[in-house]
Short mmCIF file of C-alpha atoms and ligand atoms in Angstrom, two decimals:
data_model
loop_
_atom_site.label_atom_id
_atom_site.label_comp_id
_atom_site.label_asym_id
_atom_site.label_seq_id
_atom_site.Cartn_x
_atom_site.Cartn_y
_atom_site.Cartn_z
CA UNK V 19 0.00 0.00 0.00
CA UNK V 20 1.27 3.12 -1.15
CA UNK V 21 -0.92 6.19 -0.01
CA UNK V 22 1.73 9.14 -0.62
CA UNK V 23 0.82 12.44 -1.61
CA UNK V 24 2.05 15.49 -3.20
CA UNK V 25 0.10 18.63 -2.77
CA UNK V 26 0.71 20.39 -6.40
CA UNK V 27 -0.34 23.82 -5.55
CA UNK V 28 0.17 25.66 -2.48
CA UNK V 29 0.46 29.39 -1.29
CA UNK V 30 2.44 27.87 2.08
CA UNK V 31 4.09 31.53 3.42
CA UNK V 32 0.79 32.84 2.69
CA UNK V 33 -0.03 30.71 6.31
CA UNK V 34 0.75 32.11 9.62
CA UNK V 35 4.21 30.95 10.74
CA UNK V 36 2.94 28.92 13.92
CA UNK V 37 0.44 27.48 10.63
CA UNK V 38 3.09 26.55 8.29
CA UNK V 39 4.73 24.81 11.11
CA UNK V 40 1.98 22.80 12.15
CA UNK V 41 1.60 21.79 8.33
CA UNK V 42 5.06 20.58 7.99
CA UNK V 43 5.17 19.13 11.54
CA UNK V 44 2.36 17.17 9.86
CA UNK V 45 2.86 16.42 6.61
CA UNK V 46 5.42 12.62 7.24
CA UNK V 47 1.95 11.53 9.36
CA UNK V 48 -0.61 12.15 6.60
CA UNK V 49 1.68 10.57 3.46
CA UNK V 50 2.51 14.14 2.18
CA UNK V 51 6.12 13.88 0.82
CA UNK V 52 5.96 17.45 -0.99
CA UNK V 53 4.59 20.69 -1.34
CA UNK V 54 4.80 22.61 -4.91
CA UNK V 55 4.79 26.20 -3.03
CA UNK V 56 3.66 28.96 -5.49
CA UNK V 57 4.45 32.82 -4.63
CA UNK V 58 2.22 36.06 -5.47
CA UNK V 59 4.92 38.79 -6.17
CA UNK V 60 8.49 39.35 -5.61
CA UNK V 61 8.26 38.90 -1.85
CA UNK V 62 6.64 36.05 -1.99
CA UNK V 63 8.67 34.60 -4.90
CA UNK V 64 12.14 35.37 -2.55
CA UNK V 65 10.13 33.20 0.70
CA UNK V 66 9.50 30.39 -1.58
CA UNK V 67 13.32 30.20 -1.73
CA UNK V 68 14.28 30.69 1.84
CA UNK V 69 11.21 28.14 2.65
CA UNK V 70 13.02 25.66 0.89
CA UNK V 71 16.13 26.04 1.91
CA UNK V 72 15.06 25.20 5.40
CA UNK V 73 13.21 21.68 4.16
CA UNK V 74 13.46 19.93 1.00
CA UNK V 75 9.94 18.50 1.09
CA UNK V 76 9.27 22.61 -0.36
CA UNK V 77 9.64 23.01 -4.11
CA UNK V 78 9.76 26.44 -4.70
CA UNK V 79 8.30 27.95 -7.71
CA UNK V 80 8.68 31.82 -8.89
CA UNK V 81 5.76 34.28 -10.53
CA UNK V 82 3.57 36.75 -10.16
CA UNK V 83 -0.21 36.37 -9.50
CA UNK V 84 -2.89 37.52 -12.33
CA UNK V 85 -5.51 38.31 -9.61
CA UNK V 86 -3.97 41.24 -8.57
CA UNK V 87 -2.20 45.10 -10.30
CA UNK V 88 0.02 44.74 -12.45
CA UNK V 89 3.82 44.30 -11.11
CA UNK V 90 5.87 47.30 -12.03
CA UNK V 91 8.54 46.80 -14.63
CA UNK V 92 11.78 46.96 -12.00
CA UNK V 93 9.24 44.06 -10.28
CA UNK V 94 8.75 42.42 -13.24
CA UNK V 95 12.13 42.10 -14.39
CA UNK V 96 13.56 41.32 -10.72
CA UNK V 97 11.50 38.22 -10.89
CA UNK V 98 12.44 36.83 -14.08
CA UNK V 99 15.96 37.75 -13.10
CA UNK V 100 15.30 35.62 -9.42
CA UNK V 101 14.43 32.62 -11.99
CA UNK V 102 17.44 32.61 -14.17
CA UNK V 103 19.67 32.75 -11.29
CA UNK V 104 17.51 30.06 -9.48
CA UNK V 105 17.01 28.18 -12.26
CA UNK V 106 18.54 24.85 -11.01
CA UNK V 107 16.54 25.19 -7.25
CA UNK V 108 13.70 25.61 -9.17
CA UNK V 109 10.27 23.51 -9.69
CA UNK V 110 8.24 25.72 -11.79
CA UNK V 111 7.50 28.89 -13.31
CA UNK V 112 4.09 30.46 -11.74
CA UNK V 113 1.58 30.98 -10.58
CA UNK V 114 1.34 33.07 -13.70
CA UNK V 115 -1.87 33.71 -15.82
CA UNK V 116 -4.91 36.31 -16.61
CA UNK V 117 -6.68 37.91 -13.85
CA UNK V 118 -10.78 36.63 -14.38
CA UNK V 119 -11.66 37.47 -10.63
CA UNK V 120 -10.14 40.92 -11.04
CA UNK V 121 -12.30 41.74 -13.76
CA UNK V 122 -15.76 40.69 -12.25
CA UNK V 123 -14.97 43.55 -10.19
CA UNK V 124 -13.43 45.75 -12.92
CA UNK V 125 -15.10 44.83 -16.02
CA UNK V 126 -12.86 48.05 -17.67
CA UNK V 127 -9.77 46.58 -16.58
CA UNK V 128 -7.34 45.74 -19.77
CA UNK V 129 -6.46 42.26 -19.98
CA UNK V 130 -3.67 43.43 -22.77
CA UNK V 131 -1.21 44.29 -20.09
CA UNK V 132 -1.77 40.84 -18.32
CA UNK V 133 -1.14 39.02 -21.44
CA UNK V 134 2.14 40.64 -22.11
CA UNK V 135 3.26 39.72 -18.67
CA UNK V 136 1.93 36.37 -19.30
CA UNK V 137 3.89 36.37 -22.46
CA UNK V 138 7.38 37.51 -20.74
CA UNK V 139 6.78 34.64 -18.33
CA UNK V 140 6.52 31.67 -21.04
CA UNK V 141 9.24 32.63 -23.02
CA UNK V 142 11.39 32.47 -19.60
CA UNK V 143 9.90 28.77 -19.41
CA UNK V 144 10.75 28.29 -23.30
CA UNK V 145 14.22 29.33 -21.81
CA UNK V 146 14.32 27.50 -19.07
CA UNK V 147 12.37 24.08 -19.56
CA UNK V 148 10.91 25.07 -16.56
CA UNK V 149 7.08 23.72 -16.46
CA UNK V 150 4.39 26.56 -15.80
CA UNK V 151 2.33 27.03 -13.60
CA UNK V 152 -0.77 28.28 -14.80
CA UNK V 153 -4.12 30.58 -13.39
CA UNK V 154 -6.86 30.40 -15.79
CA UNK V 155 -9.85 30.36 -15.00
CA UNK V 156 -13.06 29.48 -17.06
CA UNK V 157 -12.08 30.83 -20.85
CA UNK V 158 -9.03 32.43 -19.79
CA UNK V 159 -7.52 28.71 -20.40
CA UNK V 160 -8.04 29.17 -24.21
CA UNK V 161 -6.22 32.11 -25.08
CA UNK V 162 -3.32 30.54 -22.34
CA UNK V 163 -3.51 27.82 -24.87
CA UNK V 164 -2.33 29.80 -27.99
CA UNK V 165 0.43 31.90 -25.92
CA UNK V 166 1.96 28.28 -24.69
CA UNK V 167 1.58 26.69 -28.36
CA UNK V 168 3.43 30.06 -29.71
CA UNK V 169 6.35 29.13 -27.72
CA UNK V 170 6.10 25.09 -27.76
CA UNK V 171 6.00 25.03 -24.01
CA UNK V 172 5.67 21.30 -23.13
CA UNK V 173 4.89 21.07 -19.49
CA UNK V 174 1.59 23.47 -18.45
CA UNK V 175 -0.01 23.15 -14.97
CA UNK V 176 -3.92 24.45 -15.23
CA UNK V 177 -4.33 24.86 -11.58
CA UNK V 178 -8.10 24.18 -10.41
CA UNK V 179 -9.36 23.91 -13.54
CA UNK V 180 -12.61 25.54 -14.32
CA UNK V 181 -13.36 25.35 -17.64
CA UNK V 182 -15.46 23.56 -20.34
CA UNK V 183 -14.89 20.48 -22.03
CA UNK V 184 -13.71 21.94 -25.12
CA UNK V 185 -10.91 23.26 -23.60
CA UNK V 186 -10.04 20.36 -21.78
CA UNK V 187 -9.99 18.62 -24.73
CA UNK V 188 -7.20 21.00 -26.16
CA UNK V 189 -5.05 21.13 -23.11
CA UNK V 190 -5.36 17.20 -22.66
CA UNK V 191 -4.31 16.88 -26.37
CA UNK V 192 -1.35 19.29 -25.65
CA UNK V 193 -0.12 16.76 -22.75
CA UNK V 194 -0.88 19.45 -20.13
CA UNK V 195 -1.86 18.29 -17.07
CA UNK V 196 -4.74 19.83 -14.57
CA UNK V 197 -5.37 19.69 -10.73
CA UNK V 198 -8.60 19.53 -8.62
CA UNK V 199 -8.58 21.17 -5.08
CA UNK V 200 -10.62 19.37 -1.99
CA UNK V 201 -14.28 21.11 -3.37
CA UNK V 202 -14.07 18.21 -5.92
CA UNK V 203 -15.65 16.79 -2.45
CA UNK V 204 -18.63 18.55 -2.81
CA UNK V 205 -19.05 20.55 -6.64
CA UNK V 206 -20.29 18.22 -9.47
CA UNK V 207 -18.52 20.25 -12.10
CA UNK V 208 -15.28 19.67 -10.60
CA UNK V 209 -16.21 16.04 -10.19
CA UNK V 210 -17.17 16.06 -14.16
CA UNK V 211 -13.72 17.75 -14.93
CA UNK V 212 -11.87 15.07 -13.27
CA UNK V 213 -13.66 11.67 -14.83
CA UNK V 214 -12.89 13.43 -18.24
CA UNK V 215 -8.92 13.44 -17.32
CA UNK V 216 -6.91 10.63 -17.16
CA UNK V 217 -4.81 9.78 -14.19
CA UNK V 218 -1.75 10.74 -16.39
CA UNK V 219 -2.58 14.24 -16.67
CA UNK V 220 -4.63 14.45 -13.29
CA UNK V 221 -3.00 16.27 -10.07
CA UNK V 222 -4.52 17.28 -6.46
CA UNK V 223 -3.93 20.72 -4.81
CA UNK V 224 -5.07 22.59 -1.77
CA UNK V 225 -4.58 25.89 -3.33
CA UNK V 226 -4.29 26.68 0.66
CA UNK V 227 -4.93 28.86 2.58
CA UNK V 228 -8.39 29.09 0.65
CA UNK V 229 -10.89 28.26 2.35
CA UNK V 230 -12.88 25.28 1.43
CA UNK V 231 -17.00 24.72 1.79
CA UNK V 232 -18.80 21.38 2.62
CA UNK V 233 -16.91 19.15 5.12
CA UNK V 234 -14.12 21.25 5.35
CA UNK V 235 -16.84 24.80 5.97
CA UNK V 236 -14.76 26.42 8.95
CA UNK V 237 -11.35 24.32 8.15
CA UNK V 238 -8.00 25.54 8.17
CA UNK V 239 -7.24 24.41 4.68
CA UNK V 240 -4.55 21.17 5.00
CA UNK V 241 -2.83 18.70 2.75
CA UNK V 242 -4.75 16.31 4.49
CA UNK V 243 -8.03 17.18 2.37
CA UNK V 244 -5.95 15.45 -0.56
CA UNK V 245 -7.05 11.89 1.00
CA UNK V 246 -10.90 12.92 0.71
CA UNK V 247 -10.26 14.41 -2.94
CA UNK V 248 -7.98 11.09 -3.87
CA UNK V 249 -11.16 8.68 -2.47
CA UNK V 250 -13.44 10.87 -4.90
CA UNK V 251 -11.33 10.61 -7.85
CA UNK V 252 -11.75 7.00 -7.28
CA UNK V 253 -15.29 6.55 -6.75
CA UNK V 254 -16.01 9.02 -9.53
CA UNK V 255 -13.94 7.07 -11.69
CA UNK V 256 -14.67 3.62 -10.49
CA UNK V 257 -11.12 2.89 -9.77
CA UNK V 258 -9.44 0.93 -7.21
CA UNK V 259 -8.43 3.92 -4.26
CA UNK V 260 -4.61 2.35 -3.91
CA UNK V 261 -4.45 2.76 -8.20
CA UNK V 262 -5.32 6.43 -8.18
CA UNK V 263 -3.08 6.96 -5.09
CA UNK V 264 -0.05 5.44 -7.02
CA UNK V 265 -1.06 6.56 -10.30
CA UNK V 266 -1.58 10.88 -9.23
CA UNK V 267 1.70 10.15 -7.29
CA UNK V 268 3.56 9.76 -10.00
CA UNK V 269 1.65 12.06 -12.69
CA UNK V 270 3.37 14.60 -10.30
CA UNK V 271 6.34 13.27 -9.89
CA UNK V 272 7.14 13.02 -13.19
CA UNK V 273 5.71 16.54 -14.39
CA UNK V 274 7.46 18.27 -11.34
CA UNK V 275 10.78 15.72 -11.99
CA UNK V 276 10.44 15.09 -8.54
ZN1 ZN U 312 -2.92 29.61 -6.28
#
C-alpha cells in the first residue's frame, strides 16, 4: 500500500508561521512527501526560496499572481531575473496567468497588459524548460492555450481547472496536465472535470490557505483534504483507491521531476 501524496499547488508563506509549522510538523503523518509552493509577487517569490532552503519536502516555484495590479517593470524584471539565477533550485514557473476574478470587479480593466506579462513569463519557461504554472480560469484557459503553443511550451499546470470540455480537450491533447482542489468533495462540475482526465494528466492541490466549503466549511485548509479528494477521484472514476493513489503520485512526480 502506497498512499503518498504530493500537494501540487500551495500558497504555504501565505499561512501564519505557527500554521506553516503545524503543516510541515504534519505532513510525514498524513503521506505528504511534498509541497509545490507557489508565490504572489516578488516577496513572496524570494520566501519560496528561503522556505526551501530550510526543508526539502518545499519546491519552490517563482511568478507573479494575475488576480492582482500589475507588477511594475523593476518588479517584473527582478523576478524573471530571481528565476534565471535560481534556475537549477527551481520547480516551476508560476503561478502566472490572466486575472478573471479581477475583472468581475473591474469589467474596464485591460487584460492586454496581463497578457504581455503572461507572455514575458513563457518565453522564460521556453528558456528554461521550466514547467508553468498556470491561473486560468473558465475561458481564460483558451487564449493561455495559444500563448503556450506560440512558444512550444511542453509542461503546463492548469491549476483548479474551471473550464469547459472543449478546452479540456485541447489542453489534454497538448499533454498538459490539470489539478482539482478538496471542493471536488462537494461541486459536481469539478467532479465532471476530473472523470474526463486521465490519471496521467490528473493532479490534487489545496490551493491553501483558501478556504474550502462542505466538510471542510470552517477548516484551516490542510494537505490532508488530498485523501478525501484522492477517495473521490476514485469513486467518480470507479477505480481501485490504492491505483489512483499510485497513479496521481507519480503524474506529479514526473511533471514536477520530482
Ligand atoms: Zn494559487
Amino acid at each position: 500500500m502506497n498512499r503518498r501524496l504530493i500537494d501540487a499547488h500551495i500558497h504555504l508563506d501565505m499561512y501564519k508561521e505557527e500554521e506553516q509549522n503545524v503543516i510541515l510538523r504534519e505532513l510525514e503523518e498524513i503521506g505528504v512527501d511534498a509541497l509545490i509552493a507557489v508565490p504572489n509577487d516578488l516577496a513572496s517569490s524570494h520566501r519560496q526560496l528561503e522556505l526551501a532552503r530550510l526543508d526539502s519536502r518545499i519546491k519552490p516555484a517563482i511568478g507573479y499572481h494575475p488576480e492582482q495590479t500589475l507588477p511594475s517593470e523593476d518588479e517584473l524584471q527582478a523576478i524573471l531575473y530571481l528565476i534565471t539565477e535560481n534556475n537549477r533550485q527551481l520547480t516551476a514557473i508560476g503561478e502566472v496567468g490572466l486575472p478573471y476574478y479581477l475583472r468581475q470587479e473591474q469589467p474596464d480593466l485591460e487584460v492586454a497588459p496581463y497578457l504581455e506579462v503572461l507572455e514575458q513569463f513563457i518565453r522564460k519557461a521556453a528558456q528554461t524548460k521550466l514547467p508553468v504554472v498556470l491561473h486560468a480560469v473558465y475561458n481564460d484557459a483558451e487564449s493561455v492555450c495559444d500563448l503556450l503553443e506560440t512558444y512550444s511550451i511542453p509542461a503546463a499546470h492548469f491549476h483548479w481547472f474551471k473550464g469547459n470540455d472543449r478546452i479540456l480537450e485541447r489542453i489534454l491533447a497538448n499533454g498538459y496536465v490539470i489539478s482539482v482542489t478538496p471542493d471536488i468533495v462537494y461541486k459536481q462540475k469539478i467532479q465532471h472535470i476530473a472523470k474526463q482526465t486521465p490519471l496521467s494528466q490528473l493532479l490534487v492541490e489545496t490551493d491553501g490557505p483558501w478556504p474550502f466549503e462542505g466538510p471542510f466549511s470552517e477548516k484551516m485548509t490542510h494537505p490532508s483534504m488530498l485523501h478525501q479528494s484522492i477517495q473521490m477521484i476514485s469513486q467518480i472514476k470507479r477505480i481501485d483507491v490504492e491505483e489512483v493513489y499510485q497513479r496521481v503520485y507519480e503524474t506529479t512526480r514526473s511533471f514536477y521531476q520530482l
